[in-house]
Amino acid sequence: MTSTTQTACPSCGGPISDADRFCEACGAELTPATPATPTPAIDTDTEPTVELNPGAARGAEAAPGPCRSCGGNIGPDGYCETCGTKATKARDHFSEQPAPWVAAVCDRGIRHSRNEDAAAIAADPEPGSRALLVVCDGVSSSLDSDVASLAAARAARDVLAAGHAQGMGTESSRNSAVIARLNAAADAASDAVLENTSPDSPNPASCTFVATVLEGDLLVAGVVGDSRAYWFPDNAEAVALTVDDSWAAELIATGVPRHEAETGPQAHAITRWLGKDAPDHTPRTTSLKVAGPGWVVVCSDGLWNYCSEAAPLADLVRQTAAANANEPLATASALVDWANAQGGQDNITVALARI
């Protein structure tokens, strides 16, 4: 297992790690004598489909080609030999689209030195039939969370995709069967995190977990942490399917205004997660019947940080989708671009299913 220590660039104050030779924000050359300033550890924090292998998951493989900043050559150390910009890696930005009506885009954002978000999705070909969306957000203050989050998302997706949850033929039993499968998916995700954690790690890998299962007209969401799931019908009120496991959510429940709670010093402190030191990781679930067209949206806080309320976020998704012909991959990519345009303070993941 490898680890890095988060420090701050002496030139611009941007986040760097002890493995970086250049600051990604300003390009300043870094030396071993660079003073270390601890980074607060309260964060959870045209696209081709990229199939990541374990090496890419660790951010070990630089994408081929010239530097995206200046067109210079990328050296063997993964940095541009002309301007010092770090080369883009497969783990920094990837997308998935298993069916035309379902897609996900996962991006490093602007401020973070690595992408600790992950997405894994699956879908049947027929629109509106069956879709499985999983998003995990690695906790920035834990070691190897980028590896653990990707392993967790894929493990959960594979469990959900293993078979249809039919129940005993009634609506209630079908709902119970889907919830049981979601619980099993969270167990598999938790196991995957543990498998990617060094036994003697002083700060074990951890991540959030959110997943939705669409089975015909039944939509079920489960969450551990502060990644979110929504149902945005075209002609009805937006629905937040999940409630965060976070300090901010607890403050909101006591009557503190949302904006105040979500911008305070502990806004991104989560109260539940997946990992070796985690409390109960059984997801809290919500179920509803889908009637009419709309969007299932699953995302990390890299998106909702900039648009937290369900109704404004629904407007953003609908407007973005309309500008992209309701095509899920283009819409997810545009939403990621929008979040980066707001500052890109965190990794960003958006998974969509168009009903």
Coordinates of C-alpha atoms in Angstrom, one line a residue:
M1 CA 0.0 0.0 0.0
T2 CA 1.2 3.5 -0.7
S3 CA 0.4 6.8 1.0
T4 CA 1.0 10.5 0.6
T5 CA 0.8 13.4 3.0
Q6 CA -1.3 16.4 2.1
T7 CA 0.6 19.8 2.3
A8 CA 0.1 23.2 0.8
C9 CA 2.0 24.9 -2.0
P10 CA 4.3 27.7 -0.7
S11 CA 3.6 29.8 -3.8
C12 CA -0.2 29.7 -4.1
G13 CA -1.5 27.6 -1.1
G14 CA -3.0 24.9 -3.3
P15 CA -3.1 21.3 -2.2
I16 CA -0.1 19.2 -2.9
S17 CA 1.2 15.8 -1.8
D18 CA 4.7 14.7 -0.9
A19 CA 4.9 12.8 -4.1
D20 CA 4.3 15.9 -6.3
R21 CA 7.2 17.6 -8.1
F22 CA 5.1 20.5 -9.3
C23 CA 2.0 22.3 -7.9
E24 CA -0.9 21.5 -10.2
A25 CA -2.6 24.9 -9.4
C26 CA 0.3 27.2 -10.3
G27 CA 3.1 25.0 -11.7
A28 CA 5.6 26.0 -9.1
E29 CA 8.5 23.5 -8.7
L30 CA 8.4 21.8 -5.4
T31 CA 11.6 20.8 -3.4
P32 CA 12.1 18.5 -0.4
A33 CA 12.6 21.7 1.6
T34 CA 9.1 22.9 1.0
P35 CA 7.5 23.5 4.4
A36 CA 4.5 21.4 5.2
T37 CA 1.2 22.9 6.2
P38 CA -1.4 20.4 7.3
T39 CA -4.6 20.3 5.3
P40 CA -7.8 20.2 7.3
A41 CA -9.1 16.6 7.2
I42 CA -12.9 17.1 7.3
D43 CA -13.7 16.5 3.7
T44 CA -15.4 13.3 2.6
D45 CA -15.1 14.1 0.4
T46 CA -16.2 13.9 -26.0
E47 CA -15.5 11.5 -23.0
P48 CA -14.5 7.9 -24.1
T49 CA -15.5 5.1 -21.8
V50 CA -12.4 4.2 -19.8
E51 CA -12.0 0.7 -18.4
L52 CA -9.7 1.1 -15.4
N53 CA -7.5 -1.7 -14.2
P54 CA -6.0 -1.9 -10.7
G55 CA -2.9 0.0 -11.7
A56 CA -5.0 2.8 -13.1
A57 CA -7.1 2.8 -10.0
R58 CA -4.0 3.7 -8.0
G59 CA -3.4 6.6 -10.4
A60 CA -0.2 4.9 -11.7
E61 CA -0.8 5.2 -15.5
A62 CA -0.6 8.6 -17.3
A63 CA -2.8 9.0 -20.3
P64 CA -0.6 9.0 -23.5
G65 CA -0.3 12.1 -25.7
P66 CA 1.0 15.6 -25.4
C67 CA 0.4 17.9 -22.4
R68 CA -3.1 19.3 -22.4
S69 CA -1.9 22.6 -21.0
C70 CA 0.9 23.5 -23.5
G71 CA 1.3 20.6 -25.9
G72 CA 4.7 19.7 -24.6
N73 CA 6.1 16.2 -24.0
I74 CA 5.1 14.2 -21.0
G75 CA 8.2 12.8 -19.2
P76 CA 8.6 9.4 -17.7
D77 CA 7.7 10.8 -14.3
G78 CA 4.3 11.8 -15.5
Y79 CA 4.9 15.6 -15.7
C80 CA 5.2 17.9 -18.7
E81 CA 8.8 18.6 -19.5
T82 CA 7.9 22.1 -20.7
C83 CA 5.4 23.6 -18.2
G84 CA 5.5 21.1 -15.3
T85 CA 1.8 20.2 -15.5
K86 CA 0.9 16.8 -14.2
A87 CA -0.4 14.5 -17.0
T88 CA -4.0 13.4 -16.9
K89 CA -4.5 9.8 -15.7
A90 CA -7.3 7.4 -16.5
R91 CA -8.3 7.5 -12.8
D92 CA -8.6 11.3 -12.9
H93 CA -11.6 11.3 -15.4
F94 CA -13.6 8.4 -16.7
S95 CA -17.1 7.7 -17.9
E96 CA -19.4 4.7 -18.2
Q97 CA -22.5 4.1 -20.4
P98 CA -23.8 0.6 -20.3
A99 CA -27.0 1.5 -22.2
P100 CA -28.0 4.7 -24.1
W101 CA -30.4 5.8 -21.3
V102 CA -27.9 5.4 -18.4
A103 CA -24.4 7.0 -18.0
A104 CA -22.0 8.3 -15.3
V105 CA -19.0 10.7 -15.4
C106 CA -16.4 10.8 -12.6
D107 CA -13.9 13.7 -12.5
R108 CA -11.0 14.8 -10.2
G109 CA -12.2 18.4 -10.1
I110 CA -9.8 21.3 -10.0
R111 CA -8.5 21.5 -6.4
H112 CA -7.8 17.9 -5.4
S113 CA -4.5 16.2 -6.4
R114 CA -6.3 12.9 -7.1
N115 CA -9.7 11.5 -7.8
E116 CA -11.1 9.7 -4.8
D117 CA -14.7 9.5 -6.2
A118 CA -15.9 6.4 -8.0
A119 CA -18.9 5.2 -10.0
A120 CA -20.0 1.8 -11.2
I121 CA -23.3 1.4 -13.1
A122 CA -25.3 -1.2 -15.1
A123 CA -28.5 -1.2 -17.1
D124 CA -30.7 -3.3 -19.3
P125 CA -31.0 -2.1 -22.9
E126 CA -34.7 -1.2 -22.7
P127 CA -35.1 2.4 -21.4
G128 CA -36.8 2.6 -18.0
S129 CA -36.5 -1.2 -17.4
R130 CA -33.7 -1.8 -15.0
A131 CA -30.8 0.4 -13.9
L132 CA -28.2 0.2 -11.1
L133 CA -26.2 3.3 -10.1
V134 CA -23.5 3.2 -7.4
V135 CA -21.3 6.2 -6.3
C136 CA -18.6 6.1 -3.6
D137 CA -16.7 9.1 -2.4
G138 CA -13.4 8.4 -0.7
V139 CA -12.7 10.2 2.5
S140 CA -9.8 12.6 1.8
S141 CA -8.1 12.2 5.1
S142 CA -7.8 8.4 4.8
L143 CA -5.0 6.5 3.0
D144 CA -5.7 4.8 -0.3
S145 CA -9.3 5.9 -0.4
D146 CA -9.1 6.3 -4.2
V147 CA -8.4 2.6 -4.5
A148 CA -11.0 1.6 -1.9
S149 CA -13.8 3.7 -3.4
L150 CA -13.4 2.3 -6.9
A151 CA -13.2 -1.3 -5.6
A152 CA -16.3 -0.7 -3.4
A153 CA -18.4 0.8 -6.2
R154 CA -17.6 -2.1 -8.5
A155 CA -18.2 -4.7 -5.9
A156 CA -21.6 -3.2 -5.0
R157 CA -22.6 -2.9 -8.7
D158 CA -21.7 -6.6 -9.3
V159 CA -23.9 -7.8 -6.4
L160 CA -26.8 -5.7 -7.6
A161 CA -26.4 -6.9 -11.2
A162 CA -26.2 -10.6 -10.2
G163 CA -30.0 -11.1 -10.4
H164 CA -33.4 -9.5 -10.4
A165 CA -35.1 -9.2 -7.0
Q166 CA -38.5 -10.6 -7.6
G167 CA -39.7 -11.2 -4.0
M168 CA -42.9 -13.3 -3.6
G169 CA -44.9 -11.7 -6.3
T170 CA -46.3 -8.8 -4.2
E171 CA -45.2 -5.2 -4.2
S172 CA -44.1 -5.3 -0.6
S173 CA -42.1 -8.4 -1.0
R174 CA -40.5 -7.1 -4.2
N175 CA -39.5 -4.0 -2.3
S176 CA -38.1 -6.0 0.6
A177 CA -36.1 -8.1 -1.8
V178 CA -34.5 -5.1 -3.4
I179 CA -33.7 -3.6 0.0
A180 CA -32.1 -7.0 1.0
R181 CA -30.0 -6.9 -2.2
L182 CA -28.9 -3.3 -1.5
N183 CA -27.8 -4.4 2.0
A184 CA -25.8 -7.2 0.4
A185 CA -24.3 -4.7 -2.0
A186 CA -23.2 -2.5 0.9
D187 CA -21.7 -5.5 2.6
A188 CA -19.7 -6.3 -0.5
A189 CA -18.6 -2.7 -0.8
S190 CA -17.5 -2.7 2.8
D191 CA -15.5 -5.9 2.3
A192 CA -13.9 -4.4 -0.8
V193 CA -12.7 -1.4 1.3
L194 CA -11.3 -3.7 3.9
E195 CA -9.5 -5.7 1.2
N196 CA -7.8 -2.5 0.0
T197 CA -6.7 -1.4 3.5
S198 CA -3.3 -2.2 4.9
P199 CA -3.7 -4.0 8.2
D200 CA -1.3 -1.7 10.0
S201 CA -2.6 1.5 8.3
P202 CA -2.7 4.4 10.9
N203 CA -5.6 6.0 8.9
P204 CA -7.5 3.2 7.1
A205 CA -9.2 3.7 3.8
S206 CA -12.9 4.8 3.9
C207 CA -15.6 6.0 1.6
T208 CA -19.3 6.9 1.4
F209 CA -21.8 4.7 -0.4
V210 CA -25.0 5.5 -2.3
A211 CA -26.9 3.2 -4.7
T212 CA -30.2 3.2 -6.5
V213 CA -32.0 0.2 -8.0
L214 CA -34.7 0.8 -10.6
E215 CA -36.8 -2.2 -11.3
G216 CA -39.6 -1.1 -13.7
D217 CA -41.7 1.3 -11.7
L218 CA -39.9 0.6 -8.4
L219 CA -37.1 2.9 -7.4
V220 CA -35.1 2.1 -4.2
A221 CA -32.1 4.1 -2.9
G222 CA -29.7 3.3 -0.1
V223 CA -27.1 5.5 1.5
V224 CA -24.2 5.5 4.0
G225 CA -22.5 8.9 4.2
D226 CA -23.2 12.1 2.3
S227 CA -23.4 11.1 -1.4
R228 CA -26.9 11.5 -2.6
A229 CA -29.7 10.2 -4.8
Y230 CA -32.7 12.1 -6.3
W231 CA -35.7 11.5 -8.4
F232 CA -36.5 14.5 -10.7
P233 CA -39.8 13.9 -12.5
D234 CA -40.4 16.1 -15.6
N235 CA -43.8 17.4 -14.4
A236 CA -43.8 17.0 -10.6
E237 CA -41.9 18.0 -7.5
A238 CA -38.3 17.0 -7.1
V239 CA -37.6 14.2 -4.5
A240 CA -34.5 13.8 -2.4
L241 CA -34.2 10.0 -1.9
T242 CA -31.5 10.2 0.7
V243 CA -30.7 12.0 3.9
D244 CA -27.0 12.6 4.6
D245 CA -25.2 10.8 7.5
S246 CA -23.3 14.0 8.4
W247 CA -22.9 16.6 11.1
A248 CA -24.6 19.2 8.8
A249 CA -27.7 17.0 8.4
E250 CA -27.9 16.6 12.2
L251 CA -27.8 20.4 12.5
I252 CA -30.5 20.8 9.9
A253 CA -32.7 18.3 11.7
T254 CA -32.5 20.5 14.8
G255 CA -33.7 23.5 12.8
V256 CA -30.4 25.1 11.7
P257 CA -30.9 26.7 8.3
R258 CA -29.4 24.4 5.5
H259 CA -27.1 27.1 4.1
E260 CA -25.6 27.8 7.6
A261 CA -25.2 24.1 8.4
E262 CA -23.6 23.2 5.1
T263 CA -21.1 26.0 5.1
G264 CA -20.0 25.7 8.7
P265 CA -16.6 24.3 9.8
Q266 CA -17.8 20.8 10.2
A267 CA -20.1 20.8 7.1
H268 CA -18.4 17.8 5.5
A269 CA -17.8 15.7 8.7
I270 CA -19.7 12.4 8.1
T271 CA -21.2 10.3 10.8
R272 CA -21.3 7.0 8.9
W273 CA -19.0 5.5 6.2
L274 CA -17.5 2.3 4.9
G275 CA -14.2 1.2 6.3
K276 CA -12.2 -0.6 9.0
D277 CA -13.1 2.0 11.7
A278 CA -16.7 2.4 10.5
P279 CA -19.8 2.1 12.7
D280 CA -22.8 0.2 11.3
H281 CA -22.7 0.4 7.5
T282 CA -26.3 -0.8 6.8
P283 CA -27.7 1.6 4.3
R284 CA -30.7 3.7 5.1
T285 CA -33.2 3.1 2.3
T286 CA -36.1 4.9 0.6
S287 CA -38.6 3.4 -1.9
L288 CA -41.0 5.0 -4.3
K289 CA -43.1 4.2 -7.4
V290 CA -42.0 5.9 -10.5
A291 CA -44.8 7.4 -12.6
G292 CA -44.0 9.3 -15.8
P293 CA -40.8 10.5 -17.3
G294 CA -37.9 12.0 -15.3
W295 CA -34.3 11.6 -14.2
V296 CA -32.7 9.4 -11.6
V297 CA -29.6 11.3 -10.3
V298 CA -26.9 9.9 -8.1
C299 CA -24.0 12.1 -7.2
S300 CA -21.2 13.0 -4.8
D301 CA -21.0 16.2 -2.9
G302 CA -18.7 17.6 -5.6
L303 CA -21.9 18.4 -7.5
W304 CA -24.5 19.1 -4.7
N305 CA -22.0 21.4 -2.8
Y306 CA -22.9 24.1 -5.4
C307 CA -26.7 23.3 -5.5
S308 CA -27.9 21.6 -2.4
E309 CA -31.6 21.9 -2.4
A310 CA -33.5 19.4 -4.4
A311 CA -35.7 21.8 -6.4
P312 CA -32.9 24.1 -7.7
L313 CA -30.7 21.0 -8.5
A314 CA -33.7 19.5 -10.4
D315 CA -33.9 22.8 -12.4
L316 CA -30.2 22.6 -13.2
V317 CA -30.5 19.0 -14.3
R318 CA -33.5 19.6 -16.5
Q319 CA -32.0 22.7 -18.1
T320 CA -28.7 20.9 -18.7
A321 CA -30.5 17.9 -20.2
A322 CA -32.6 20.0 -22.5
A323 CA -29.4 21.7 -23.8
N324 CA -28.0 18.2 -24.5
A325 CA -31.0 16.6 -26.2
N326 CA -31.7 14.6 -23.0
E327 CA -28.7 12.4 -23.7
P328 CA -27.4 11.0 -20.4
L329 CA -23.7 10.9 -21.0
A330 CA -23.6 14.5 -22.5
T331 CA -25.8 15.7 -19.6
A332 CA -23.6 14.1 -16.9
S333 CA -20.5 15.5 -18.6
A334 CA -22.0 19.0 -18.7
L335 CA -23.0 18.8 -15.1
V336 CA -19.4 17.9 -14.2
D337 CA -18.2 20.9 -16.3
W338 CA -20.7 23.1 -14.5
A339 CA -19.4 22.0 -11.0
N340 CA -15.8 22.7 -12.2
A341 CA -16.9 26.1 -13.4
Q342 CA -18.2 26.9 -9.9
G343 CA -14.7 26.1 -8.5
G344 CA -14.3 22.4 -8.6
Q345 CA -13.3 22.3 -4.9
D346 CA -14.0 18.5 -4.7
N347 CA -14.0 15.4 -6.9
I348 CA -17.3 15.3 -8.9
T349 CA -19.4 12.3 -9.9
V350 CA -22.7 12.3 -11.6
A351 CA -24.7 9.2 -12.6
L352 CA -27.9 9.5 -14.5
A353 CA -30.8 7.3 -15.7
R354 CA -33.3 8.8 -18.1
I355 CA -36.8 7.4 -17.6

